[in-house]
Coordinates of N, CA and C and ligand atoms in Angstrom, one line a residue:
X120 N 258.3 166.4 25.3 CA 259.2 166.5 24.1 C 260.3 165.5 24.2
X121 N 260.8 164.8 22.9 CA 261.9 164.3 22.8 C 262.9 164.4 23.5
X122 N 263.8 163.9 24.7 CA 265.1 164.7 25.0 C 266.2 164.1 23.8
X123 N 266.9 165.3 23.8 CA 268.2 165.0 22.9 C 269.3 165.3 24.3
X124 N 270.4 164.0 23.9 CA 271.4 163.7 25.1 C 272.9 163.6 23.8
X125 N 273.6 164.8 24.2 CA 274.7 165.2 23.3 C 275.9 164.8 23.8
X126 N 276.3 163.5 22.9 CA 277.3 162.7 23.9 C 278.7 163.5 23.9
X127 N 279.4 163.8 25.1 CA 280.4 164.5 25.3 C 281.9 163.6 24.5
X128 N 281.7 162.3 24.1 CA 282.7 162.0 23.5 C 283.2 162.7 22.5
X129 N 282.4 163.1 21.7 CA 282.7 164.0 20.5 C 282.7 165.8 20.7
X130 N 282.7 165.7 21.5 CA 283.2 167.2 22.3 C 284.6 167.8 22.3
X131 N 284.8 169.1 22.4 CA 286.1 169.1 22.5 C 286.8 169.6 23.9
X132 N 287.2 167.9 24.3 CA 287.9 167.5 25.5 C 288.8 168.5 26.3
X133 N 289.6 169.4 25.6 CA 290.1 170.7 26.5 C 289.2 172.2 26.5
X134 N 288.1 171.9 26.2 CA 287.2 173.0 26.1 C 286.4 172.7 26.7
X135 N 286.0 171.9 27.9 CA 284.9 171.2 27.8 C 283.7 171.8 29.0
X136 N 284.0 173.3 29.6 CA 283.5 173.8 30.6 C 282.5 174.7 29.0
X137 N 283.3 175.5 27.7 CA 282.7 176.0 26.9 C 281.9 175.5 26.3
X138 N 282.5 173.9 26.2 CA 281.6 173.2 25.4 C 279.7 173.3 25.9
X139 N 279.8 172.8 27.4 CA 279.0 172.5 28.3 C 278.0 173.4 27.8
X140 N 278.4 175.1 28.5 CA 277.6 176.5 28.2 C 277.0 176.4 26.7
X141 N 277.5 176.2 25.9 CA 277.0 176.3 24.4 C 275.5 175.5 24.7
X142 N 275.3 174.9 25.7 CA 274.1 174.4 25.3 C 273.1 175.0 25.9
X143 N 273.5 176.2 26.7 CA 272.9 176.8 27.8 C 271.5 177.4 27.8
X144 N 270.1 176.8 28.3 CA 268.8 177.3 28.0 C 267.7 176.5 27.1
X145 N 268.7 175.5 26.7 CA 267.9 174.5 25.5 C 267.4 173.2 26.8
X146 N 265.8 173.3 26.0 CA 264.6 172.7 26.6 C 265.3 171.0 26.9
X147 N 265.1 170.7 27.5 CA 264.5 168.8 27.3 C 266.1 168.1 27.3
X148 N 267.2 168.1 27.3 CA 268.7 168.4 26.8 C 269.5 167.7 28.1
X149 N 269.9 166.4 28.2 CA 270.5 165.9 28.8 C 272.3 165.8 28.3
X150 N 273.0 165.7 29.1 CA 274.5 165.4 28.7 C 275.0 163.9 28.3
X151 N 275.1 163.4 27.5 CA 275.6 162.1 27.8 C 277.0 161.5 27.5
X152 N 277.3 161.0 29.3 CA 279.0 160.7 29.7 C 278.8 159.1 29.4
X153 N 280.2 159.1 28.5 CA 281.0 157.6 27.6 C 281.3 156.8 28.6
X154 N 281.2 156.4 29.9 CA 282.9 155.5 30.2 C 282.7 154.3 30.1
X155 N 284.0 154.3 29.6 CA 284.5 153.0 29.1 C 286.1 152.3 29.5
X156 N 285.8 151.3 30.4 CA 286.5 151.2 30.8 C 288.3 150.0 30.6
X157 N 288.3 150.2 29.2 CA 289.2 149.4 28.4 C 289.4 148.0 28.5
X158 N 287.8 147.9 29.1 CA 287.8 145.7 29.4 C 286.2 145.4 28.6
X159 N 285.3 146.0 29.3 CA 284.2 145.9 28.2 C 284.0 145.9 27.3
X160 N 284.6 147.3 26.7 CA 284.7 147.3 25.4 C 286.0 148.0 25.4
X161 N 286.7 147.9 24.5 CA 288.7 147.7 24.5 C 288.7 149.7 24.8
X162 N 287.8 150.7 24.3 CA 288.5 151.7 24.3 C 288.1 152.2 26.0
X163 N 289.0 153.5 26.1 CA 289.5 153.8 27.5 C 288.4 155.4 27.5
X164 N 287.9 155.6 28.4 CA 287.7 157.2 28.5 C 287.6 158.1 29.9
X165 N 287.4 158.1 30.6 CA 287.2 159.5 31.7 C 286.3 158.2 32.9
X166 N 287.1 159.1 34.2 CA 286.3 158.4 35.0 C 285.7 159.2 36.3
X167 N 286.3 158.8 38.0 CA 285.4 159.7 38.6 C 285.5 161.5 38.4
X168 N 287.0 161.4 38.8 CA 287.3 163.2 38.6 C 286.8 163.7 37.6
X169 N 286.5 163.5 36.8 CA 286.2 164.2 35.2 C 285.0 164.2 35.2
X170 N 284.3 163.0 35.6 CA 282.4 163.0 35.9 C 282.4 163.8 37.1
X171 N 282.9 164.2 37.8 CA 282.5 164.9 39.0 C 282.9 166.6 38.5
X172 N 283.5 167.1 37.9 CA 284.2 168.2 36.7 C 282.7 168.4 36.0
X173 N 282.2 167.5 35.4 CA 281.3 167.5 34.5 C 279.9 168.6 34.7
X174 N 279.9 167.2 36.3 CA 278.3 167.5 37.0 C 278.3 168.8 37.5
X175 N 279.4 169.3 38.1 CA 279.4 170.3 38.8 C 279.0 171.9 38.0
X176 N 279.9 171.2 36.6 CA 279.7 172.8 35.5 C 278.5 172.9 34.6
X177 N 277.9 171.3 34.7 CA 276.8 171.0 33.7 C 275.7 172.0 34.4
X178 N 275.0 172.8 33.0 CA 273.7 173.3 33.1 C 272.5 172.6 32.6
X179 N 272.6 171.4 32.7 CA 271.9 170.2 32.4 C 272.2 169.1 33.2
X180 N 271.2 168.0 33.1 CA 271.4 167.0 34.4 C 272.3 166.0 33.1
X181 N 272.8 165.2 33.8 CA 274.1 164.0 33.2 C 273.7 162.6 33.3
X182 N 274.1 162.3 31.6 CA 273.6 160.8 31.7 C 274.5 160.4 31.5
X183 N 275.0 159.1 32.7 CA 276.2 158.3 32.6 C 275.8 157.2 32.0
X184 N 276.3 156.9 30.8 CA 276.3 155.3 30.1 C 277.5 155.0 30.4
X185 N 277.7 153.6 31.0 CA 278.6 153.1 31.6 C 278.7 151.8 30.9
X186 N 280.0 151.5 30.1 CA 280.1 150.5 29.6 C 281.9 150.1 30.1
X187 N 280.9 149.4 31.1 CA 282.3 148.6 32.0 C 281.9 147.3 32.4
X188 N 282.9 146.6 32.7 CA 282.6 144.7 33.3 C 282.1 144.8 34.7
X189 N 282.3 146.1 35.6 CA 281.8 146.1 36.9 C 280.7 147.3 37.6
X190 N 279.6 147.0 36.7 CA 278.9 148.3 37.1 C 278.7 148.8 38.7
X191 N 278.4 147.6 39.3 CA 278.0 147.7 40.7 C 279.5 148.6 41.8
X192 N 280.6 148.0 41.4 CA 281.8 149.2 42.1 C 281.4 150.9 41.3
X193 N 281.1 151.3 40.3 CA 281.1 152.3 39.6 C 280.0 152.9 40.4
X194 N 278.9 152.2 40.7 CA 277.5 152.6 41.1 C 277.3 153.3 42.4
X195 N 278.3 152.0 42.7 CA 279.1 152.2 44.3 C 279.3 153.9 44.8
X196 N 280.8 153.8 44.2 CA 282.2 154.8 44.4 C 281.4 156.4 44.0
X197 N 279.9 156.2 42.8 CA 279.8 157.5 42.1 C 278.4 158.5 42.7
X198 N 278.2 157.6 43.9 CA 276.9 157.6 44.2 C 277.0 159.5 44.9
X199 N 277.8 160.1 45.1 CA 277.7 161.2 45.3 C 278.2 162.4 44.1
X200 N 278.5 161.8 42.6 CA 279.1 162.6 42.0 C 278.5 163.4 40.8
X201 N 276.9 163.2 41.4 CA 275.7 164.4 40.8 C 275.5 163.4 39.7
X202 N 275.3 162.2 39.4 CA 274.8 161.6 37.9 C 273.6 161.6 38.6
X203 N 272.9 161.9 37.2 CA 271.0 162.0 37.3 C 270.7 160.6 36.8
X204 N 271.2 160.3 35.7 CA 270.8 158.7 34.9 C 272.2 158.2 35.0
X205 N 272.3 156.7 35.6 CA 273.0 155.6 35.7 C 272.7 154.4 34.8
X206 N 273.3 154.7 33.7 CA 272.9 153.2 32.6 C 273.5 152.2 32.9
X207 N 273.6 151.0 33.2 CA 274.5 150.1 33.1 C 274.1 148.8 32.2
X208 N 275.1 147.9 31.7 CA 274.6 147.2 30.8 C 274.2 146.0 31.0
X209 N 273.3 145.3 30.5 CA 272.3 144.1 31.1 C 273.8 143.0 30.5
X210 N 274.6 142.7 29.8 CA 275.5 141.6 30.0 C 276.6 142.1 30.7
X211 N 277.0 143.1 31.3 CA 277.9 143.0 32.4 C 277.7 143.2 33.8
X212 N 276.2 142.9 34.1 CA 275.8 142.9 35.6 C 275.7 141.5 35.7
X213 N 276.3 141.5 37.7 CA 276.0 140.0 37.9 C 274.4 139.7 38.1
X214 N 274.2 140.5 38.6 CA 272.4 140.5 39.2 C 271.9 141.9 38.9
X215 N 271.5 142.0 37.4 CA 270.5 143.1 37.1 C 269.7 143.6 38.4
X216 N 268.8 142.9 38.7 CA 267.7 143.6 39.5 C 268.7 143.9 40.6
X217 N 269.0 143.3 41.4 CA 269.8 143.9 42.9 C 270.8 145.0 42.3
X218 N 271.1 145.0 41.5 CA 272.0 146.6 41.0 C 270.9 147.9 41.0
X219 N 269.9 147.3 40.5 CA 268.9 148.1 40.0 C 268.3 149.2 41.2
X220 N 268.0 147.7 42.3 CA 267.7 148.6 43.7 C 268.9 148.9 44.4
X221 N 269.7 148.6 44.1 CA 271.1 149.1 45.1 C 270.7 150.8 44.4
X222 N 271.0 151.1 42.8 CA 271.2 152.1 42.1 C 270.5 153.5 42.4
X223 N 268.9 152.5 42.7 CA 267.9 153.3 43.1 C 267.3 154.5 44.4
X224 N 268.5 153.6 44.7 CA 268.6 154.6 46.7 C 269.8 155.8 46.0
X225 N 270.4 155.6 45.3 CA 271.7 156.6 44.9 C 271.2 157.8 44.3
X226 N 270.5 157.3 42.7 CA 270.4 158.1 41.4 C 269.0 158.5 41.3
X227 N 268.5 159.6 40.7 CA 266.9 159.9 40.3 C 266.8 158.7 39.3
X228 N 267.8 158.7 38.3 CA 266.7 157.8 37.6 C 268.1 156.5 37.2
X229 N 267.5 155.7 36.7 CA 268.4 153.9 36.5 C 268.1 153.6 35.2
X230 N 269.2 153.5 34.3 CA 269.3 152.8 32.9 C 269.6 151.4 32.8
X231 N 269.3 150.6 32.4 CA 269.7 149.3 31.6 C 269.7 149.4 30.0
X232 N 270.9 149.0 29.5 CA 271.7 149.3 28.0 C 271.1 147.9 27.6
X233 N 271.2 147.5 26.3 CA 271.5 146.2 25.4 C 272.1 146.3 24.3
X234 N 273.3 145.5 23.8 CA 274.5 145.8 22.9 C 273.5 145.5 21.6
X235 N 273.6 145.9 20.6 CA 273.1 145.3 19.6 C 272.8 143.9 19.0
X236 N 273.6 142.8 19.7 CA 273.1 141.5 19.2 C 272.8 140.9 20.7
X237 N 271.8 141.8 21.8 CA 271.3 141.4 23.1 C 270.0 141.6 22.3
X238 N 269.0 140.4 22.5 CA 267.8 140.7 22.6 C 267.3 141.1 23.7
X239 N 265.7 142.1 23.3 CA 265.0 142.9 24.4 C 264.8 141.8 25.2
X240 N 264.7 140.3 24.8 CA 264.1 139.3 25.6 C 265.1 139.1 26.7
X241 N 266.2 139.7 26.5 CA 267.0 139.4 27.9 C 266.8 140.3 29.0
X242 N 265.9 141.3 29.1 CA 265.3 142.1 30.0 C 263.5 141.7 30.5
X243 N 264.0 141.1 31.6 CA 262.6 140.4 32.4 C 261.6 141.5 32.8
X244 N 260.6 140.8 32.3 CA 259.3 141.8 33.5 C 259.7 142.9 34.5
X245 N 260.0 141.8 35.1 CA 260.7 142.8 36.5 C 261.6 144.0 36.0
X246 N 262.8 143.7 35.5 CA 263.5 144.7 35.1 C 263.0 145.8 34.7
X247 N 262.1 145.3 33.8 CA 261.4 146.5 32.6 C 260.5 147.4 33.9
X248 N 259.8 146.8 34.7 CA 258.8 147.3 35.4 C 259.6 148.1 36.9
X249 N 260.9 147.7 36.7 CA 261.8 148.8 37.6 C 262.5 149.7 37.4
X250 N 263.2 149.7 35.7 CA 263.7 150.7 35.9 C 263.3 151.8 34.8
X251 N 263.9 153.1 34.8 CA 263.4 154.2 34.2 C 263.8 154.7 32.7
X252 N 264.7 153.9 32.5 CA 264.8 154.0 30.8 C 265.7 152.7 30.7
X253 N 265.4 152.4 29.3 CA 266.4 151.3 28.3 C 267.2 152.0 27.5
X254 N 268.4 151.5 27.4 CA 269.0 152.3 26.2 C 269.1 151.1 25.4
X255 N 268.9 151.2 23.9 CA 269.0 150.8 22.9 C 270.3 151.0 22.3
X256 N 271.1 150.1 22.3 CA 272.8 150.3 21.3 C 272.0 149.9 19.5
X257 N 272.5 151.4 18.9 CA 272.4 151.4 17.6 C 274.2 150.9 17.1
X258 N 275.0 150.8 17.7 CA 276.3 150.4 17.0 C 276.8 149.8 18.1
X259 N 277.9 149.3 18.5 CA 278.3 148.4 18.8 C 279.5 149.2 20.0
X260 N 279.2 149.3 21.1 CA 279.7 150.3 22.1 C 281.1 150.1 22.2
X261 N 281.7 151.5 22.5 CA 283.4 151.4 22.3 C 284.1 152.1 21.2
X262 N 283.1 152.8 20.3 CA 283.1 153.8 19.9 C 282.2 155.0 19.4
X263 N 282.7 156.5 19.1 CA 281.9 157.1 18.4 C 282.3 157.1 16.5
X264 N 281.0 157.8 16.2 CA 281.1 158.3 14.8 C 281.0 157.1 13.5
X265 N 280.2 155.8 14.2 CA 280.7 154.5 13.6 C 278.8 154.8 12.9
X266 N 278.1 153.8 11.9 CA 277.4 154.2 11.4 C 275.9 153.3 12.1
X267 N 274.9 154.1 11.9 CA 273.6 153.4 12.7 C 273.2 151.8 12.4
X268 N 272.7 151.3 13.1 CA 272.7 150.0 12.4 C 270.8 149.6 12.6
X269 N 270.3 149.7 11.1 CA 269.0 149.8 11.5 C 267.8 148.8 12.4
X270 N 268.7 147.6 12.9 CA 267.8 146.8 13.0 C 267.5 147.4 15.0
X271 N 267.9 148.7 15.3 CA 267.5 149.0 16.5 C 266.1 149.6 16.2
X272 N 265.3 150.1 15.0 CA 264.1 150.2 14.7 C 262.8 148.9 15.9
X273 N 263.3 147.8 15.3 CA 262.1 147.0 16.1 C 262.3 146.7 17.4
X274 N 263.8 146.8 17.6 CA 263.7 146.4 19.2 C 263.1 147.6 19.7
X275 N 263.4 148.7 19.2 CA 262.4 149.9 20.1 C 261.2 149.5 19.8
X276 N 260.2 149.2 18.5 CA 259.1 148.7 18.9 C 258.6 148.0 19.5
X277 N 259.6 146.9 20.1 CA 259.3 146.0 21.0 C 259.3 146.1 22.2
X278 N 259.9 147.1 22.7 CA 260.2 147.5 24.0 C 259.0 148.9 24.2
X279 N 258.5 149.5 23.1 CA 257.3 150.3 23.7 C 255.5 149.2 23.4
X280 N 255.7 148.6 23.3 CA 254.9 147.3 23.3 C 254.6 146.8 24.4
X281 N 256.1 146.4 24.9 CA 256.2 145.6 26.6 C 255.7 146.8 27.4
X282 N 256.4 148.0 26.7 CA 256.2 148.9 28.1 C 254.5 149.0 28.3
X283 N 253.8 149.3 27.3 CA 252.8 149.5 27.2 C 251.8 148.2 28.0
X284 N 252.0 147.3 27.4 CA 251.1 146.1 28.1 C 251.7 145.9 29.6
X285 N 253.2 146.3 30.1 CA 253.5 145.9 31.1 C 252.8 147.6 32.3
X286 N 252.4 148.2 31.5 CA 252.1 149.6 32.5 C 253.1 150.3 33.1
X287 N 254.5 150.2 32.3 CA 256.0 150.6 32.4 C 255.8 151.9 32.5
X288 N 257.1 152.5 33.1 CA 257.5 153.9 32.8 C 258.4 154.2 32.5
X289 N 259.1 153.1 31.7 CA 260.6 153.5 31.5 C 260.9 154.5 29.8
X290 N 262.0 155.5 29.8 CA 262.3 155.9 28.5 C 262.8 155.3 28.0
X291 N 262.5 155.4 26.8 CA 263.6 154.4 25.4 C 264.3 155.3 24.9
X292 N 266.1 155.1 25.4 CA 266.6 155.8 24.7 C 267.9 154.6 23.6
X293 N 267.7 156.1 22.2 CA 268.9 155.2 21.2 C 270.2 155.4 21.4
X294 N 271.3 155.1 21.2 CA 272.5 155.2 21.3 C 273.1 154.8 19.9
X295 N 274.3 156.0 19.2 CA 274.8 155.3 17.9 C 274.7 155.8 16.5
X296 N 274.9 156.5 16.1 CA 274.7 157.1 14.6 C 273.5 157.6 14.5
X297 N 273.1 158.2 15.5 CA 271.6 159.0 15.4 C 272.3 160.3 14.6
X298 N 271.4 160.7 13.9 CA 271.4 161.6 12.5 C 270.2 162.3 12.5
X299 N 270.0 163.5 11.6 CA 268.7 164.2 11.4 C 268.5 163.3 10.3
X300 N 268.7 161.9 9.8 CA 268.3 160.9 8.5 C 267.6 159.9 9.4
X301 N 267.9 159.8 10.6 CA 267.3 158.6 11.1 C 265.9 159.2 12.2
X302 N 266.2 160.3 12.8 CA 265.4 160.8 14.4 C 264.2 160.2 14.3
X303 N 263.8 161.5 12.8 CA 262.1 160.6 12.8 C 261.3 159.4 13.5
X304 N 262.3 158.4 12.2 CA 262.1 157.9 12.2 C 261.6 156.3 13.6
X305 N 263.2 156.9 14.4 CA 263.4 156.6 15.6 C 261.8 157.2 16.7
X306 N 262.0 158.3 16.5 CA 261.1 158.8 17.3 C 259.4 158.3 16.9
X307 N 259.0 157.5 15.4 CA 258.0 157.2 15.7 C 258.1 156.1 15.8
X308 N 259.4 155.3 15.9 CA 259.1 153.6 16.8 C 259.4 153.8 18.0
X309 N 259.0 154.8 18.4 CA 259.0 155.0 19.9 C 260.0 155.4 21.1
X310 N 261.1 155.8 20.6 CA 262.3 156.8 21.1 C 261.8 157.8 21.5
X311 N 262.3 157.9 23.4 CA 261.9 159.3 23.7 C 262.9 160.5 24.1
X312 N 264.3 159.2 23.7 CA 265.8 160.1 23.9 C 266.7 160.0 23.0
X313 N 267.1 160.3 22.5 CA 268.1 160.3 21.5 C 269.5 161.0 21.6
X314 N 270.2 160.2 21.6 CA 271.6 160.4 22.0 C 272.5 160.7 20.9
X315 N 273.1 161.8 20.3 CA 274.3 161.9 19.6 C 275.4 162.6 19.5
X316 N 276.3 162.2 19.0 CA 277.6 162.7 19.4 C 278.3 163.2 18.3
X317 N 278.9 162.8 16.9 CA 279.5 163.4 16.1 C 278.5 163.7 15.3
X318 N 277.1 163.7 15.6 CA 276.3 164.5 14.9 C 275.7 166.5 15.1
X319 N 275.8 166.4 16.5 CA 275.7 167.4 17.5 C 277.3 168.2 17.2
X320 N 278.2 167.5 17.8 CA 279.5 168.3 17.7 C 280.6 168.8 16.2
X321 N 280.4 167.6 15.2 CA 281.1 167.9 14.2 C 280.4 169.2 13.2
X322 N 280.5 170.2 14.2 CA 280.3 171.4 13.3 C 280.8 172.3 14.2
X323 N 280.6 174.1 13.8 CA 280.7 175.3 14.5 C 280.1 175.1 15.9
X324 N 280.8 175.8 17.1 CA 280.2 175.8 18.2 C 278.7 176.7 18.0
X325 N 278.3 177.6 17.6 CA 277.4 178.3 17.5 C 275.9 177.8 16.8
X326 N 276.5 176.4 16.5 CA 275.4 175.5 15.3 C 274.8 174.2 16.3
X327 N 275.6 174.0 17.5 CA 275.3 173.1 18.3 C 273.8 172.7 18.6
X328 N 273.2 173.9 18.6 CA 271.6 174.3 19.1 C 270.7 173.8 18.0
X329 N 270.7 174.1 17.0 CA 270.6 174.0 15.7 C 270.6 172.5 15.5
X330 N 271.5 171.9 15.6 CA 271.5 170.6 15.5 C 270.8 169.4 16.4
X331 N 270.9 170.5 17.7 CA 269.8 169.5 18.6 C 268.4 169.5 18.2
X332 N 268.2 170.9 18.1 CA 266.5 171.0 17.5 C 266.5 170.1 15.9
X333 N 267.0 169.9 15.5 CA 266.8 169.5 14.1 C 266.5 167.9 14.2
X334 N 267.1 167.4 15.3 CA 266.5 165.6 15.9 C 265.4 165.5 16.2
X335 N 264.6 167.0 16.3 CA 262.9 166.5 16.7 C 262.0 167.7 16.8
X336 N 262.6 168.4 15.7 CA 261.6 169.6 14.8 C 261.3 169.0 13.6
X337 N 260.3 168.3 13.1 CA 260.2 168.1 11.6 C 259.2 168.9 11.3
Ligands
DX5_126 C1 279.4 154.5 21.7 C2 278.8 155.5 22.7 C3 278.0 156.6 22.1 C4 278.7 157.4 21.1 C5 277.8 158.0 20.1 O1 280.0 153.5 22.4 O2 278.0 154.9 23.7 O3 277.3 157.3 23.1 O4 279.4 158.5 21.7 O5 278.4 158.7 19.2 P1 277.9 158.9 17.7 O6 276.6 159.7 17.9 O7 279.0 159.7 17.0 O8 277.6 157.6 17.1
ZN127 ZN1 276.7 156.1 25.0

């Protein structure tokens, strides 16, 4: 099944142990943590104590997308603080692959991100054939609630192509104005995670569930 990964940015930040529970029992359902470290991309958000807060109350495993200029200290310092997926982003690593295997001894699973005007071509053989998902930026990271930007449609077909001819295992996940207008769609150019945040949250706590299943019940 699709995972849906309900980005905690658009959560409500002094609630956020209730927040967590509200999702409690729903299938396939990863968490997905913002940080941002006010140099990568200008906005500021949560770092180890708050991810270590997170993992501990989460009834789901935690996807850290990490949009910072120094992945490899972050990868470092967090390596004991329960993240399941470590994304980091293919233009702010010095050496992709050596983060990749550093990452690998730490986390079950290893992300590599691409900003929206990164082609898939900047992720080599190798990379693709090491690590466990791609994230796809549908908007332009550094913030939420900004709008989808369609041209991540073909880079996901492009990247379940490689995966395919390369005998990959990595997930494609989207990041960015995912909507019950776009999932589908996403999900038949080959999306196996979909990530959203003011789409999931901007409603009743009681509707949360509701909105996750709606990204990939059609
Ligand atoms: C943007 C973040 C996203 C963001 C998604 O920099 O990486 O995860 O929270 O938010 P929505 O779904 O509101 O676009
Ligand atoms: Zn994100």
């Amino acid at each position: 099944m699709t995972i849906i990964s309900p980005s905690l940015l658009a959560c409500d930040f002094l609630n956020m142990e209730f927040e967590l529970m509200a999702f409690e029992g729903v299938k396939d359902l990863w968490f997905h943590l913002d940080i941002m470290d006010g140099h990568f991309v200008p906005n500021l958000t949560f770092g180890h104590p708050v991810i270590e807060l997170i993992t501990k109350k989460s009834p789901h495993k935690c996807d850290a997308h990490f949009m910072v200029t120094n992945p490899e200290f972050y990868g470092e310092t967090l390596k004991n603080a329960g993240i399941h997926n470590f994304t980091f982003h293919v233009e702010a690593a010095l050496d992709s692959m050596s983060l990749i295997k550093n990452l690998k001894i730490n986390y079950p699973s290893v992300g590599i991100s691409i900003k929206p005007k990164t082609s898939v071509s900047k992720l080599s053989d190798e990379i693709l054939k090491a690590v466990d998902l791609v994230l796809v930026m549908s908007v332009e990271p550094g913030f939420g609630g900004q709008s989808f930007m369609p041209a991540a449609y073909d880079k996901i077909k492009e990247l379940a192509k490689k995966r395919k001819s390369l005998g990959a295992h990595f997930q494609i996940q989207v990041d960015g104005g995912v909507t019950d207008k776009n999932a589908k769609e996403l999900i038949a150019a080959g999306a196996d995670n979909l990530v959203a945040g003011s789409y999931v949250f901007k409603t009743t706590k009681d509707n949360y569930k509701n909105k996750v299943e709606s990204l990939r019940s059609f």
